[in-house]
Tab-separated table of C-alpha atoms in Angstrom:
chain	number	residue	atom	x	y	z
A	1	MET	CA	-5.371	28.652	38.859
A	2	LYS	CA	-4.432	25.498	36.960
A	3	GLU	CA	-1.315	25.895	34.826
A	4	LYS	CA	-1.913	25.693	31.089
A	5	VAL	CA	-0.528	22.552	29.464
A	6	PRO	CA	1.335	23.338	26.207
A	7	CYS	CA	-0.376	22.089	23.041
A	8	ILE	CA	1.320	20.265	20.188
A	9	TYR	CA	-0.820	21.021	17.134
A	10	LEU	CA	-0.533	18.524	14.264
A	11	ILE	CA	-1.251	20.684	11.225
A	12	PRO	CA	-2.182	18.976	7.927
A	13	VAL	CA	-0.737	20.422	4.733
A	14	THR	CA	-2.315	20.576	1.291
A	15	LEU	CA	-1.436	17.577	-0.881
A	16	SER	CA	-1.189	19.202	-4.295
A	17	GLY	CA	-0.211	22.795	-3.661
A	18	GLY	CA	-3.765	24.102	-4.014
A	19	ALA	CA	-5.393	26.878	-2.027
A	20	PRO	CA	-5.500	25.900	1.680
A	21	GLU	CA	-9.046	27.222	2.101
A	22	LYS	CA	-10.297	24.505	-0.280
A	23	VAL	CA	-9.185	21.628	1.952
A	24	LEU	CA	-8.491	23.064	5.423
A	25	PRO	CA	-11.031	24.344	7.980
A	26	SER	CA	-10.833	27.996	8.949
A	27	TYR	CA	-10.057	26.863	12.504
A	28	ASN	CA	-6.696	25.512	11.264
A	29	LEU	CA	-5.827	28.942	9.933
A	30	GLU	CA	-6.710	30.500	13.295
A	31	ILE	CA	-4.361	28.084	15.065
A	32	ILE	CA	-1.573	28.722	12.552
A	33	ARG	CA	-1.815	32.482	13.089
A	34	SER	CA	-1.562	32.000	16.855
A	35	LEU	CA	1.699	30.021	16.792
A	36	GLY	CA	5.261	31.246	16.918
A	37	TYR	CA	7.055	27.886	17.018
A	38	PHE	CA	6.983	25.129	14.427
A	39	VAL	CA	8.637	21.733	13.988
A	40	VAL	CA	8.664	20.959	10.270
A	41	GLU	CA	9.812	18.202	7.950
A	42	ASN	CA	11.118	20.626	5.338
A	43	LEU	CA	11.817	24.266	6.120
A	44	ARG	CA	11.307	25.631	2.617
A	45	SER	CA	7.988	23.890	1.951
A	46	ALA	CA	6.715	24.751	5.447
A	47	ARG	CA	7.460	28.441	4.997
A	48	ARG	CA	5.731	28.356	1.631
A	49	PHE	CA	2.691	26.602	3.103
A	50	LEU	CA	2.336	29.079	5.970
A	51	LYS	CA	2.567	32.028	3.588
A	52	SER	CA	-0.139	30.482	1.398
A	53	CYS	CA	-2.387	30.219	4.453
A	54	ASP	CA	-2.119	33.922	5.207
A	55	ARG	CA	-0.026	36.397	3.227
A	56	SER	CA	0.140	38.673	6.271
A	57	ILE	CA	2.142	36.134	8.301
A	58	VAL	CA	5.667	37.450	8.850
A	59	ILE	CA	7.753	34.319	8.343
A	60	ASP	CA	10.896	35.880	9.808
A	61	ASP	CA	9.105	36.380	13.130
A	62	LEU	CA	8.572	32.609	13.478
A	63	LYS	CA	10.931	30.005	14.947
A	64	PHE	CA	11.476	26.746	13.054
A	65	ALA	CA	13.143	23.424	13.845
A	66	GLU	CA	13.478	20.633	11.275
A	67	LEU	CA	12.557	17.009	11.945
A	68	ASN	CA	13.106	14.538	9.125
A	69	GLU	CA	14.630	11.136	8.408
A	70	HIS	CA	18.105	12.569	9.029
A	71	THR	CA	17.349	13.816	12.563
A	72	PRO	CA	19.242	11.751	15.192
A	73	PRO	CA	16.772	10.130	17.642
A	74	GLU	CA	18.568	11.664	20.604
A	75	GLU	CA	17.826	15.173	19.258
A	76	VAL	CA	14.055	14.771	18.937
A	77	ALA	CA	13.238	15.657	22.558
A	78	GLY	CA	15.170	18.926	22.240
A	79	LEU	CA	12.778	20.094	19.523
A	80	LEU	CA	10.108	20.407	22.216
A	81	ARG	CA	12.083	22.949	24.233
A	82	PRO	CA	9.592	25.790	23.498
A	83	ALA	CA	6.832	23.623	25.046
A	84	GLU	CA	8.994	23.220	28.162
A	85	GLU	CA	8.937	27.030	28.363
A	86	GLY	CA	5.139	27.070	28.058
A	87	TYR	CA	4.706	27.756	24.341
A	88	ASP	CA	2.441	25.852	21.947
A	89	ILE	CA	4.082	24.204	18.925
A	90	GLY	CA	2.804	23.432	15.435
A	91	VAL	CA	4.020	20.308	13.614
A	92	ILE	CA	4.036	20.368	9.796
A	93	SER	CA	4.809	17.565	7.343
A	94	GLU	CA	5.828	18.111	3.715
A	95	ALA	CA	2.355	17.042	2.600
A	96	GLY	CA	-0.762	15.656	4.217
A	97	CYS	CA	-1.068	14.766	7.895
A	98	PRO	CA	1.958	14.943	10.202
A	99	ALA	CA	2.891	11.836	12.205
A	100	VAL	CA	1.210	9.486	9.691
A	101	ALA	CA	3.944	7.782	7.667
A	102	ASP	CA	5.963	10.799	8.775
A	103	PRO	CA	8.885	11.541	11.158
A	104	GLY	CA	6.545	13.682	13.244
A	105	ALA	CA	5.398	10.483	14.958
A	106	ASP	CA	8.668	10.416	16.909
A	107	LEU	CA	8.033	13.919	18.231
A	108	VAL	CA	4.469	13.041	19.235
A	109	ALA	CA	5.744	9.976	21.129
A	110	VAL	CA	8.063	12.174	23.190
A	111	ALA	CA	5.341	14.787	23.718
A	112	GLN	CA	2.984	12.066	24.980
A	113	ARG	CA	5.548	10.911	27.530
A	114	LYS	CA	6.003	14.501	28.711
A	115	GLY	CA	2.250	14.930	29.193
A	116	TYR	CA	1.681	17.675	26.643
A	117	ARG	CA	-1.715	18.056	25.019
A	118	ILE	CA	-1.704	16.584	21.483
A	119	VAL	CA	-4.186	18.229	19.091
A	120	PRO	CA	-4.499	16.642	15.615
A	121	LEU	CA	-6.239	19.082	13.266
A	122	VAL	CA	-8.559	18.118	10.430
A	123	GLY	CA	-7.044	17.928	6.950
A	124	PRO	CA	-6.275	15.790	3.904
A	125	SER	CA	-4.668	12.361	4.238
A	126	SER	CA	-3.839	10.646	0.944
A	127	ILE	CA	-4.000	7.249	2.677
A	128	LEU	CA	-7.550	7.685	3.944
A	129	MET	CA	-8.850	9.641	0.953
A	130	SER	CA	-7.583	7.037	-1.515
A	131	LEU	CA	-9.150	4.281	0.590
A	132	MET	CA	-12.445	6.176	0.682
A	133	GLY	CA	-12.477	6.421	-3.107
A	134	SER	CA	-11.279	2.902	-3.886
A	135	GLY	CA	-14.338	0.841	-3.015
A	136	PHE	CA	-12.084	-1.529	-1.048
A	137	ASN	CA	-12.373	-2.827	2.521
A	138	GLY	CA	-12.143	0.158	4.857
A	139	GLN	CA	-12.409	-1.882	8.059
A	140	ASN	CA	-9.215	-3.880	7.592
A	141	PHE	CA	-6.336	-2.256	5.735
A	142	ALA	CA	-2.568	-1.821	5.917
A	143	PHE	CA	-0.288	0.951	4.719
A	144	ASN	CA	3.020	-0.545	3.586
A	145	GLY	CA	4.919	2.593	2.612
A	146	TYR	CA	7.416	1.974	-0.200
A	147	LEU	CA	7.861	-1.532	-1.575
A	148	PRO	CA	11.372	-3.016	-1.222
A	149	VAL	CA	13.829	-2.124	-3.984
A	150	ASP	CA	15.583	-5.494	-3.942
A	151	LYS	CA	13.990	-7.769	-6.561
A	152	ASP	CA	13.579	-10.838	-4.344
A	153	ALA	CA	12.375	-8.861	-1.333
A	154	ARG	CA	9.927	-7.001	-3.556
A	155	ALA	CA	8.513	-10.242	-4.986
A	156	ALA	CA	8.157	-11.643	-1.470
A	157	LYS	CA	6.335	-8.500	-0.335
A	158	LEU	CA	3.872	-8.726	-3.224
A	159	LYS	CA	3.168	-12.367	-2.357
A	160	GLU	CA	2.637	-11.416	1.280
A	161	MET	CA	0.178	-8.670	0.299
A	162	GLU	CA	-1.664	-11.097	-1.997
A	163	ARG	CA	-1.978	-13.578	0.878
A	164	ARG	CA	-3.316	-10.927	3.255
A	165	ILE	CA	-5.863	-9.805	0.675
A	166	ARG	CA	-7.137	-13.335	0.058
A	167	HIS	CA	-7.061	-14.755	3.583
A	168	GLU	CA	-7.588	-11.692	5.776
A	169	ASN	CA	-9.709	-9.496	3.460
A	170	GLN	CA	-7.162	-6.764	4.099
A	171	THR	CA	-6.766	-3.853	1.688
A	172	GLN	CA	-3.086	-3.218	0.877
A	173	ILE	CA	-1.960	0.399	0.414
A	174	PHE	CA	1.496	1.524	-0.738
A	175	ILE	CA	3.416	4.203	-2.631
A	176	GLU	CA	6.251	4.474	-5.121
A	177	THR	CA	8.787	7.115	-6.091
A	178	PRO	CA	6.691	9.259	-8.496
A	179	TYR	CA	8.923	8.787	-11.549
A	180	ARG	CA	8.436	5.005	-11.221
A	181	ASN	CA	4.634	5.021	-11.011
A	182	ASN	CA	4.047	3.730	-14.539
A	183	ARG	CA	6.590	0.941	-14.136
A	184	LEU	CA	4.991	-0.121	-10.876
A	185	ILE	CA	1.565	-0.532	-12.459
A	186	ALA	CA	3.064	-2.642	-15.259
A	187	GLU	CA	4.929	-4.743	-12.680
A	188	LEU	CA	1.773	-5.357	-10.639
A	189	ALA	CA	-0.180	-6.365	-13.741
A	190	LYS	CA	2.570	-8.837	-14.650
A	191	SER	CA	3.269	-10.262	-11.186
A	192	LEU	CA	-0.159	-10.640	-9.592
A	193	PRO	CA	-3.376	-12.465	-10.635
A	194	SER	CA	-5.202	-10.605	-13.386
A	195	SER	CA	-8.473	-10.740	-11.427
A	196	MET	CA	-7.033	-8.766	-8.516
A	197	ALA	CA	-8.250	-5.162	-8.289
A	198	LEU	CA	-5.887	-2.178	-8.317
A	199	CYS	CA	-6.892	1.352	-7.393
A	200	VAL	CA	-4.628	4.141	-8.603
A	201	ALA	CA	-5.319	7.399	-6.757
A	202	SER	CA	-3.402	10.311	-8.237
A	203	ASP	CA	-3.103	14.045	-7.493
A	204	ILE	CA	-5.647	13.810	-4.667
A	205	THR	CA	-7.369	17.190	-4.072
A	206	GLY	CA	-5.441	18.564	-7.075
A	207	ASP	CA	-6.656	19.845	-10.419
A	208	LYS	CA	-5.908	16.486	-12.083
A	209	GLU	CA	-7.304	14.283	-9.335
A	210	SER	CA	-8.011	10.754	-10.565
A	211	ILE	CA	-9.111	7.719	-8.528
A	212	ILE	CA	-9.639	4.644	-10.713
A	213	THR	CA	-10.292	1.061	-9.573
A	214	ARG	CA	-10.069	-1.726	-12.157
A	215	GLN	CA	-8.879	-5.319	-12.349
A	216	LEU	CA	-5.208	-5.806	-13.178
A	217	SER	CA	-6.256	-7.309	-16.521
A	218	TRP	CA	-7.649	-3.870	-17.408
A	219	TRP	CA	-4.535	-2.055	-16.219
A	220	ALA	CA	-2.352	-4.405	-18.313
A	221	LYS	CA	-3.921	-2.977	-21.489
A	222	ALA	CA	-4.713	0.570	-20.349
A	223	HIS	CA	-3.009	3.758	-21.510
A	224	TYR	CA	-1.960	5.998	-18.622
A	225	ASP	CA	0.759	8.335	-17.459
A	226	TYR	CA	1.124	8.804	-13.712
A	227	ASP	CA	4.859	9.461	-13.703
A	228	LYS	CA	6.008	12.490	-11.695
A	229	THR	CA	2.548	12.852	-10.110
A	230	PRO	CA	1.926	12.098	-6.399
A	231	THR	CA	0.093	8.774	-6.501
A	232	ILE	CA	-0.983	6.121	-4.023
A	233	PHE	CA	-1.798	2.486	-4.861
A	234	LEU	CA	-4.278	0.067	-3.331
A	235	LEU	CA	-4.803	-3.651	-3.959
A	236	TYR	CA	-7.793	-5.792	-3.103
A	237	LYS	CA	-9.887	-8.600	-4.543
């Protein structure tokens, strides 16, 4: 009989703290119930997420290991020790899809080299969902993460994104620390051509979900308040 290859399940998490059954397939919940080992970005939020999936889950019976930006690279492989013993592992990000703009990618890279089966499960991704709702080019796009904090580096990055939009027809996607969302919109309206289009996608899948695409000239005069709300930004022409 062929030996079973351990599975590394990449488990998406709700984006806005809503009920998992509204955005996750029932199959995900079946997988979650079957697992005893998890690698998570944040222990507290992961425990809370699992309990919201099924109140009958006994959290104290589960084994957790944390993987985040503070994890030394040389310790990542050790997080897969349960798989070496034949157990499946679930990988959970703080929000959205693990291994996409997420430290989980490092774990998946090691798991690939070890020959484990990688199983990405269906679930919400703010990057893809904002792109879907923007009306922008979905065949050529780039996720830039956070813009540089340094003033000169930030200005250079905006110019680079403008060039890619104009010459490569490439949608530019990025995020900001939530309490700076309003300031970012004002900065974009001031720094970039007024005819350029900005999509602001906020609280995706949440009760206050809003996905609005307008020219920067409109945003320069608009009244809005996105501060402290998870928001993703997209630029195009």
